[in-house]
Coordinates of C-alpha atoms in Angstrom, one line a residue:
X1 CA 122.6 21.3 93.4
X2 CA 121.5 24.0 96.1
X3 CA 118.7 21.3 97.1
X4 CA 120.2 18.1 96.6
X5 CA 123.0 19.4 99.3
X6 CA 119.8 20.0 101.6
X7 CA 118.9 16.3 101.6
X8 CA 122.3 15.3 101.8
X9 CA 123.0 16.9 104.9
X10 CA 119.3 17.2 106.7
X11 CA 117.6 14.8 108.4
X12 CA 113.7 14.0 107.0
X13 CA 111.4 14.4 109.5
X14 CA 107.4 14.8 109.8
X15 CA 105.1 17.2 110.7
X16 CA 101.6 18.7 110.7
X17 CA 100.2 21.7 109.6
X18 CA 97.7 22.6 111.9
X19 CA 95.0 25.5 111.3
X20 CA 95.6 28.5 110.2
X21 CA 93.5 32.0 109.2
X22 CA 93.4 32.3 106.0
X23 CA 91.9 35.4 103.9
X24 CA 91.8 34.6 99.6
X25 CA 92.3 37.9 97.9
X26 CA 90.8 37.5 94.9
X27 CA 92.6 36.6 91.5
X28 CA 96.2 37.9 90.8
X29 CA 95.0 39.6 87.9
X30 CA 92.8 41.2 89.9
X31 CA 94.7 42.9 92.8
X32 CA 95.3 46.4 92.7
X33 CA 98.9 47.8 93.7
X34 CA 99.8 48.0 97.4
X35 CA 104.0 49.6 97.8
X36 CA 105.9 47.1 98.3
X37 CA 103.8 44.2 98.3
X38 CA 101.5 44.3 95.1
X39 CA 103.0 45.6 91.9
X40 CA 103.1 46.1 88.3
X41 CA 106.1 45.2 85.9
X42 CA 106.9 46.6 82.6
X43 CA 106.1 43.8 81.0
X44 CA 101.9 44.4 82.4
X45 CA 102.5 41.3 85.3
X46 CA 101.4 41.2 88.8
X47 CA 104.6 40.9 90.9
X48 CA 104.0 39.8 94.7
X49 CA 106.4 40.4 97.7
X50 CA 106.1 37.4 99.4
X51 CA 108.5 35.4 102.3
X52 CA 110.2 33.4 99.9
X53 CA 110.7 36.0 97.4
X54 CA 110.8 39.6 99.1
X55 CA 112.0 40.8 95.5
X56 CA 108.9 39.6 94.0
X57 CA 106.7 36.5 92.6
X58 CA 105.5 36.5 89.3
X59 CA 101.9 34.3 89.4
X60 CA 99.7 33.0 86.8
X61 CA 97.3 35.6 87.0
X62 CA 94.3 33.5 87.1
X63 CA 95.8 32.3 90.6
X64 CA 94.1 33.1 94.0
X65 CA 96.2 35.1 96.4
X66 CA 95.5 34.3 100.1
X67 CA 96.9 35.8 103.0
X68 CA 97.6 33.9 106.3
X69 CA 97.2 35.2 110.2
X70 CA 100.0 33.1 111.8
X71 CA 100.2 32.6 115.3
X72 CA 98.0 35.8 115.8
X73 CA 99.9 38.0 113.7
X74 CA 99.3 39.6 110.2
X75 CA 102.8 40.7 109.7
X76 CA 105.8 39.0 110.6
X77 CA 109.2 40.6 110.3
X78 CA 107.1 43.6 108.6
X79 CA 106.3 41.3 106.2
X80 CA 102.6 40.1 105.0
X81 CA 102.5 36.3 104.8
X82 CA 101.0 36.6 101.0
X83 CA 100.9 33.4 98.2
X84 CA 98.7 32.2 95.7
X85 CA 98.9 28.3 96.4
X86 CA 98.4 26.1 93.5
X87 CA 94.5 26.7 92.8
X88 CA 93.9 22.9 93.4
X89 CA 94.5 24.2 96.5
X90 CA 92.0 26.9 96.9
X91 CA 88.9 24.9 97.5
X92 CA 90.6 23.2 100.2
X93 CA 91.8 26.1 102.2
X94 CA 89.0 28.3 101.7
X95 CA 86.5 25.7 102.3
X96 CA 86.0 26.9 105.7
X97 CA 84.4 30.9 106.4
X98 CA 86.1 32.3 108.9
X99 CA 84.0 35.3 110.8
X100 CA 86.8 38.6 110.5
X101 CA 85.0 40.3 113.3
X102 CA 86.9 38.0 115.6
X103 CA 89.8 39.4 114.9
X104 CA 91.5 42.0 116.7
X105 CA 91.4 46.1 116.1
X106 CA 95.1 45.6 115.3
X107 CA 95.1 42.9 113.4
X108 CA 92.0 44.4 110.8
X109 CA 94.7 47.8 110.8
X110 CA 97.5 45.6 109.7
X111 CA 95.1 44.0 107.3
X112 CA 93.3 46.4 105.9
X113 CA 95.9 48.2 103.3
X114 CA 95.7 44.5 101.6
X115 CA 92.1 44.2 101.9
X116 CA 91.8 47.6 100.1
X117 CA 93.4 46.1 97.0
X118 CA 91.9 42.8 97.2
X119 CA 88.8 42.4 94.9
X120 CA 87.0 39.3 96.6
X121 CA 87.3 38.6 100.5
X122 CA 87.3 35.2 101.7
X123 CA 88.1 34.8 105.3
X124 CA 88.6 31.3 106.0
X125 CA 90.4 28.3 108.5
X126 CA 92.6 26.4 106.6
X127 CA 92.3 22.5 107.7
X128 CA 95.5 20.9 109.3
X129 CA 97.2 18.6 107.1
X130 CA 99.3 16.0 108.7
X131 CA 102.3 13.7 106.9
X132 CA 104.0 16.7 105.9
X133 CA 107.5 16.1 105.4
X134 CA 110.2 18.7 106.5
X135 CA 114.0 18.7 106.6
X136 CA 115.3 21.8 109.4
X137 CA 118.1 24.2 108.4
X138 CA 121.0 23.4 111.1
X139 CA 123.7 26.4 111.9
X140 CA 126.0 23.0 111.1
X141 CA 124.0 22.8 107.5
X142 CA 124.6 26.3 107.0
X143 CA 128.5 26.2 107.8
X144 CA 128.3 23.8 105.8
X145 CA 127.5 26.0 102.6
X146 CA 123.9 25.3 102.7
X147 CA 122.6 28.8 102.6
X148 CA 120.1 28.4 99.9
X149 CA 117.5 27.0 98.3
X150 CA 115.5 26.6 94.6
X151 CA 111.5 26.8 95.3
X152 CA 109.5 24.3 93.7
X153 CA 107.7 27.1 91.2
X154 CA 110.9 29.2 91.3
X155 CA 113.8 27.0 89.8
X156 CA 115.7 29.4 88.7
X157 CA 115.8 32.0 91.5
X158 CA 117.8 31.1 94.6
X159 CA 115.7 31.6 97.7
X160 CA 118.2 32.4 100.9
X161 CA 118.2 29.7 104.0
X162 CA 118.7 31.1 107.4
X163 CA 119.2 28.6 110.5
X164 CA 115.5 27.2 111.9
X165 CA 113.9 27.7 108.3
X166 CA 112.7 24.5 107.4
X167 CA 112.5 22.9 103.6
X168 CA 109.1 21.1 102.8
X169 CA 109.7 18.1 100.9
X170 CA 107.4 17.7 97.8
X171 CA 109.6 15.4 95.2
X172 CA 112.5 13.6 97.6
X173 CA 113.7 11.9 94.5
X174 CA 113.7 15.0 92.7
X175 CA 115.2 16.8 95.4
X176 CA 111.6 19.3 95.2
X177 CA 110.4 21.6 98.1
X178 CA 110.2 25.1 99.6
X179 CA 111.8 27.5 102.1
X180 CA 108.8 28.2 105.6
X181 CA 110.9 30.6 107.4
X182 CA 111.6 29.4 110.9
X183 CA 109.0 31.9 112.6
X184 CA 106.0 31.2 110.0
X185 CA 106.4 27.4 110.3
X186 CA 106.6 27.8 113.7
X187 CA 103.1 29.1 113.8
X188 CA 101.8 26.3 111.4
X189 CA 103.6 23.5 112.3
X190 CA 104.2 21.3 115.2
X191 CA 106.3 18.2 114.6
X192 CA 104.6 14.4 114.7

């Protein structure tokens, strides 16, 4: 219901992805731990701290995590931007190498704790991608009770909506998407 209230009261509206850094980590099942980001759960699965889930993702372990340099910076909000993207995915935004030493001393610090538990470094650009449709969270949207939101590979965990995040739109008559928080789309977006 969380979702269908979304369409309900946003407004559809498109936008391009533009280019964006992107590092592939190697498998899931590969990664070693990193606190707080990378972990282990009782259960022997590879939990990820990611944007949309700061309490953890559970991936199929034979997924590639990638990591993304947005607008210049590796972490936003302390926070790596960190996913493993469908793996039909993977050829597409690894497609193109990316040369690390162009990157800054700071930005290699801030990378390197996840590059240390990464077990196959693929720097790349990520193409840009237009047709992308979006629906903004409005401060009227949230006083409205819109406040979250059900991930497309997450159904069952609710995924909090601030004002400015923005809701992809995968399956409108399925009321399917994601959260981008407002500062990562921002820096990977522009509207069309």
């Amino acid at each position: 219901m969380a979702n269908q209230k979304i369409f309900e009261l946003g407004t559809v509206v498109e936008a391009r992805k533009i280019e964006v850094i992107t590092i592939g980590l190697g498998k899931v099942k590969d990664l070693r731990e990193l606190k707080g980001v990378i972990w282990h759960n009782e259960h022997g699965e590879t939990v990820i701290s990611t944007k949309e889930a700061p309490q953890g993702c559970i991936y199929d372990g034979d997924r590639t995590v990638v990591v993304r340099v947005i607008d210049g910076k590796v972490l936003i909000d302390g926070k790596y931007d960190v996913y493993a993207p469908d793996e039909s995915q993977i050829g597409k935004l690894l497609r193109t190498p990316y040369d690390m030493s162009k990157l800054s001393n700071e930005q290699m610090a801030e990378l390197k704790p996840l590059l240390d538990v990464a077990s196959d470094i693929r720097p790349a650009i990520a193409p840009g991608e237009s047709g992308r449709r979006v629906i903004v969270i409005t401060a009227e949207m949230i006083a409205m009770g819109v406040n979250e939101c059900y991930n497309e590979w997450d159904p069952s965990t609710p995924c909090t909506l601030e004002e400015g995040d923005v809701f992809l739109v995968s399956n409108e008559r399925e009321f399917k998407g994601y959260r981008i928080g407002r500062k990562e789309f921002a820096g990977t977006h522009k509207f069309e």
